[in-house]
Amino acid sequence: MPKLNVNGVVCDFEAEDDTPLLWVLREQLGLTGTKYGCGIAQCGACTVLIDGVPVRSCVRPLATLSAAEKIVTIEGLSPDGSHPVQQAWAALDVPQCGFCQSGMILAAVALLRHKPKPTDADIDAAMTNICRCGTYNRVRAAIKVVANGGDTRPAGLAIRHADGSTT
Ligand code: FES
Ligand code: FES
């Protein structure tokens, strides 16, 4: 029985060698935070991390994977949404419909690990995910918030608080 290391757990499953990783994650392991958008490696909705590298799981066949590789999905990024990238996403209200955002967040995590202070050009090069809701400006701003240690002020987006004030 094939095995994968997903979110720190070695999992057994039944699937053909040419099955894309996305379908094992969603249908066998119940990790539905990873989304199906295009199925042809274009949109990035299915992005997961494999040994820290963002990978489009819709086109990654099981035959190319082993349990020696560490796969991280959005569910495994943190137990409670406390990862700095998730916190920045929440602080700036980045998601609209949310469909693309798991992939966006994981792509951002990989970028920030590689380049903790990314330039606009770095962000443009790394963030190739597609968002039909057009959240690109907020994605960029949230990445900069993480790069600034969580400080939302330079992000260029006002944060509206419950009392009506903004910062
Ligand atoms: S669903 Fe994989 S890139 Fe679009
Ligand atoms: S938030 Fe809707 S597709 Fe990106």
mmCIF file of C-alpha atoms and ligand atoms in Angstrom:
data_model
loop_
_atom_site.group_PDB
_atom_site.id
_atom_site.type_symbol
_atom_site.label_atom_id
_atom_site.label_comp_id
_atom_site.label_asym_id
_atom_site.label_seq_id
_atom_site.Cartn_x
_atom_site.Cartn_y
_atom_site.Cartn_z
ATOM 1 C CA MET A 1 0.000 0.000 0.000
ATOM 2 C CA PRO A 2 1.521 3.377 -0.972
ATOM 3 C CA LYS A 3 2.361 5.863 1.752
ATOM 4 C CA LEU A 4 2.713 9.635 1.871
ATOM 5 C CA ASN A 5 3.958 11.940 4.621
ATOM 6 C CA VAL A 6 1.232 14.579 4.850
ATOM 7 C CA ASN A 7 1.262 17.251 7.527
ATOM 8 C CA GLY A 8 3.681 15.193 9.594
ATOM 9 C CA VAL A 9 1.663 11.975 9.454
ATOM 10 C CA VAL A 10 2.539 8.972 7.302
ATOM 11 C CA CYS A 11 -0.718 8.012 5.567
ATOM 12 C CA ASP A 12 -1.770 4.867 3.712
ATOM 13 C CA PHE A 13 -4.121 5.086 0.746
ATOM 14 C CA GLU A 14 -5.259 3.188 -2.332
ATOM 15 C CA ALA A 15 -4.742 4.831 -5.736
ATOM 16 C CA GLU A 16 -3.270 4.246 -9.167
ATOM 17 C CA ASP A 17 0.260 5.497 -9.812
ATOM 18 C CA ASP A 18 -0.952 8.162 -12.220
ATOM 19 C CA THR A 19 -3.495 9.613 -9.781
ATOM 20 C CA PRO A 20 -2.743 13.283 -9.140
ATOM 21 C CA LEU A 21 -1.745 14.046 -5.543
ATOM 22 C CA LEU A 22 -4.646 16.507 -5.320
ATOM 23 C CA TRP A 23 -7.231 13.732 -5.453
ATOM 24 C CA VAL A 24 -5.566 11.637 -2.776
ATOM 25 C CA LEU A 25 -5.425 14.679 -0.510
ATOM 26 C CA ARG A 26 -9.043 15.634 -1.080
ATOM 27 C CA GLU A 27 -10.853 12.349 -1.572
ATOM 28 C CA GLN A 28 -8.880 9.851 0.480
ATOM 29 C CA LEU A 29 -7.368 11.977 3.225
ATOM 30 C CA GLY A 30 -10.245 14.477 3.484
ATOM 31 C CA LEU A 31 -7.952 17.484 3.193
ATOM 32 C CA THR A 32 -10.346 19.614 1.203
ATOM 33 C CA GLY A 33 -8.571 22.900 1.843
ATOM 34 C CA THR A 34 -6.552 22.137 -1.276
ATOM 35 C CA LYS A 35 -8.759 23.151 -4.207
ATOM 36 C CA TYR A 36 -9.305 22.059 -7.774
ATOM 37 C CA GLY A 37 -9.389 24.971 -10.184
ATOM 38 C CA CYS A 38 -8.067 24.166 -13.626
ATOM 39 C CA GLY A 39 -6.381 20.767 -13.446
ATOM 40 C CA ILE A 40 -3.633 21.893 -15.825
ATOM 41 C CA ALA A 41 -1.094 23.607 -13.535
ATOM 42 C CA GLN A 42 -2.304 27.096 -14.424
ATOM 43 C CA CYS A 43 -4.271 28.527 -11.499
ATOM 44 C CA GLY A 44 -2.412 27.391 -8.370
ATOM 45 C CA ALA A 45 -5.562 26.605 -6.357
ATOM 46 C CA CYS A 46 -4.156 23.119 -5.729
ATOM 47 C CA THR A 47 -0.783 24.328 -4.407
ATOM 48 C CA VAL A 48 0.816 22.339 -1.583
ATOM 49 C CA LEU A 49 4.354 22.383 -0.244
ATOM 50 C CA ILE A 50 6.624 19.428 -0.876
ATOM 51 C CA ASP A 51 9.815 19.770 1.140
ATOM 52 C CA GLY A 52 9.049 23.482 1.291
ATOM 53 C CA VAL A 53 8.621 23.953 -2.448
ATOM 54 C CA PRO A 54 5.215 25.013 -3.825
ATOM 55 C CA VAL A 55 3.863 22.306 -6.112
ATOM 56 C CA ARG A 56 0.661 22.179 -8.171
ATOM 57 C CA SER A 57 -0.792 18.957 -6.901
ATOM 58 C CA CYS A 58 -3.286 18.575 -9.756
ATOM 59 C CA VAL A 59 -0.471 17.551 -12.083
ATOM 60 C CA ARG A 60 1.773 15.695 -9.645
ATOM 61 C CA PRO A 61 1.263 11.939 -10.082
ATOM 62 C CA LEU A 62 1.650 9.688 -7.088
ATOM 63 C CA ALA A 63 4.342 7.659 -8.833
ATOM 64 C CA THR A 64 6.711 10.633 -8.471
ATOM 65 C CA LEU A 65 6.274 10.859 -4.684
ATOM 66 C CA SER A 66 7.529 8.928 -1.671
ATOM 67 C CA ALA A 67 6.960 9.026 2.072
ATOM 68 C CA ALA A 68 10.437 10.544 2.405
ATOM 69 C CA GLU A 69 9.053 13.842 1.076
ATOM 70 C CA LYS A 70 7.214 16.111 3.493
ATOM 71 C CA ILE A 71 3.925 17.324 2.066
ATOM 72 C CA VAL A 72 2.217 20.256 3.787
ATOM 73 C CA THR A 73 -1.328 21.341 2.973
ATOM 74 C CA ILE A 74 -3.133 24.381 4.315
ATOM 75 C CA GLU A 75 -4.480 22.208 7.151
ATOM 76 C CA GLY A 76 -0.936 21.448 8.256
ATOM 77 C CA LEU A 77 0.437 24.962 8.200
ATOM 78 C CA SER A 78 -0.649 25.603 11.778
ATOM 79 C CA PRO A 79 -3.164 23.955 14.103
ATOM 80 C CA ASP A 80 -5.098 27.165 14.712
ATOM 81 C CA GLY A 81 -4.431 29.640 11.917
ATOM 82 C CA SER A 82 -1.600 31.213 13.860
ATOM 83 C CA HIS A 83 1.076 31.015 11.195
ATOM 84 C CA PRO A 84 2.356 34.569 10.501
ATOM 85 C CA VAL A 85 1.178 34.408 6.902
ATOM 86 C CA GLN A 86 -2.313 33.340 7.988
ATOM 87 C CA GLN A 87 -2.358 36.117 10.571
ATOM 88 C CA ALA A 88 -1.386 38.726 7.975
ATOM 89 C CA TRP A 89 -4.059 37.369 5.621
ATOM 90 C CA ALA A 90 -6.647 37.749 8.363
ATOM 91 C CA ALA A 91 -5.431 41.192 9.435
ATOM 92 C CA LEU A 92 -5.788 42.562 5.912
ATOM 93 C CA ASP A 93 -8.962 40.633 5.039
ATOM 94 C CA VAL A 94 -7.228 39.248 1.964
ATOM 95 C CA PRO A 95 -9.737 36.558 0.910
ATOM 96 C CA GLN A 96 -12.899 37.310 -1.020
ATOM 97 C CA CYS A 97 -14.580 34.037 -2.013
ATOM 98 C CA GLY A 98 -11.523 32.239 -0.632
ATOM 99 C CA PHE A 99 -11.275 29.547 -3.274
ATOM 100 C CA CYS A 100 -7.734 30.392 -4.368
ATOM 101 C CA GLN A 101 -6.439 31.390 -0.965
ATOM 102 C CA SER A 102 -5.027 28.094 0.320
ATOM 103 C CA GLY A 103 -2.751 28.031 -2.668
ATOM 104 C CA MET A 104 -1.944 31.721 -2.339
ATOM 105 C CA ILE A 105 -0.984 31.319 1.316
ATOM 106 C CA LEU A 106 1.234 28.299 0.692
ATOM 107 C CA ALA A 107 2.942 30.017 -2.235
ATOM 108 C CA ALA A 108 3.549 33.027 0.038
ATOM 109 C CA VAL A 109 4.944 30.807 2.797
ATOM 110 C CA ALA A 110 7.441 29.320 0.350
ATOM 111 C CA LEU A 111 8.410 32.745 -0.956
ATOM 112 C CA LEU A 112 8.963 34.208 2.513
ATOM 113 C CA ARG A 113 11.054 31.248 3.642
ATOM 114 C CA HIS A 114 13.262 31.726 0.627
ATOM 115 C CA LYS A 115 13.224 35.558 0.669
ATOM 116 C CA PRO A 116 12.144 37.025 4.023
ATOM 117 C CA LYS A 117 12.144 40.567 2.559
ATOM 118 C CA PRO A 118 10.820 40.080 -0.970
ATOM 119 C CA THR A 119 10.757 42.946 -3.456
ATOM 120 C CA ASP A 120 7.751 43.594 -5.677
ATOM 121 C CA ALA A 121 9.618 41.776 -8.443
ATOM 122 C CA ASP A 122 10.201 38.788 -6.147
ATOM 123 C CA ILE A 123 6.502 38.711 -5.297
ATOM 124 C CA ASP A 124 5.499 38.977 -8.958
ATOM 125 C CA ALA A 125 7.850 36.131 -9.863
ATOM 126 C CA ALA A 126 6.732 33.825 -7.052
ATOM 127 C CA MET A 127 3.012 34.536 -6.836
ATOM 128 C CA THR A 128 1.760 33.107 -10.118
ATOM 129 C CA ASN A 129 -1.516 31.912 -8.593
ATOM 130 C CA ILE A 130 -4.704 33.176 -10.233
ATOM 131 C CA CYS A 131 -7.496 34.826 -8.241
ATOM 132 C CA ARG A 132 -10.844 35.436 -9.960
ATOM 133 C CA CYS A 133 -11.779 37.853 -7.191
ATOM 134 C CA GLY A 134 -8.729 40.022 -7.870
ATOM 135 C CA THR A 135 -7.144 39.947 -4.425
ATOM 136 C CA TYR A 136 -3.690 40.534 -5.843
ATOM 137 C CA ASN A 137 -3.089 43.909 -4.187
ATOM 138 C CA ARG A 138 -4.014 42.561 -0.767
ATOM 139 C CA VAL A 139 -1.932 39.445 -1.279
ATOM 140 C CA ARG A 140 1.046 41.669 -2.022
ATOM 141 C CA ALA A 141 0.299 43.848 0.997
ATOM 142 C CA ALA A 142 -0.060 40.846 3.305
ATOM 143 C CA ILE A 143 3.263 39.424 2.166
ATOM 144 C CA LYS A 144 4.837 42.777 3.045
ATOM 145 C CA VAL A 145 3.184 42.704 6.450
ATOM 146 C CA VAL A 146 4.862 39.370 7.164
ATOM 147 C CA ALA A 147 8.165 40.730 5.860
ATOM 148 C CA ASN A 148 7.734 43.654 8.274
ATOM 149 C CA GLY A 149 7.289 41.345 11.238
ATOM 150 C CA GLY A 150 3.502 41.639 11.326
ATOM 151 C CA ASP A 151 3.316 45.442 11.256
ATOM 152 C CA THR A 152 0.269 46.320 9.138
ATOM 153 C CA ARG A 153 0.926 50.076 8.942
ATOM 154 C CA PRO A 154 3.212 50.141 5.879
ATOM 155 C CA ALA A 155 0.915 47.834 3.952
ATOM 156 C CA GLY A 156 -0.966 50.721 2.376
ATOM 157 C CA LEU A 157 -4.298 49.296 3.466
ATOM 158 C CA ALA A 158 -6.251 50.736 6.362
ATOM 159 C CA ILE A 159 -7.456 48.270 8.957
ATOM 160 C CA ARG A 160 -10.968 49.048 10.194
ATOM 161 C CA HIS A 161 -11.536 48.089 13.836
ATOM 162 C CA ALA A 162 -14.763 47.140 15.566
ATOM 163 C CA ASP A 163 -15.070 50.618 17.098
ATOM 164 C CA GLY A 164 -14.970 52.214 13.621
ATOM 165 C CA SER A 165 -11.431 53.527 13.899
ATOM 166 C CA THR A 166 -8.791 52.726 11.304
ATOM 167 C CA THR A 167 -5.041 52.279 11.520
HETATM 168 S S1 FES B 1 -6.033 23.110 -10.102
HETATM 169 FE FE1 FES B 1 -3.898 22.805 -10.113
HETATM 170 S S2 FES B 1 -3.077 24.589 -10.994
HETATM 171 FE FE2 FES B 1 -5.224 24.818 -11.199
HETATM 172 S S1 FES B 2 -10.507 35.010 -3.351
HETATM 173 FE FE1 FES B 2 -11.931 34.314 -4.847
HETATM 174 S S2 FES B 2 -10.716 33.351 -6.348
HETATM 175 FE FE2 FES B 2 -9.293 34.324 -5.049
#
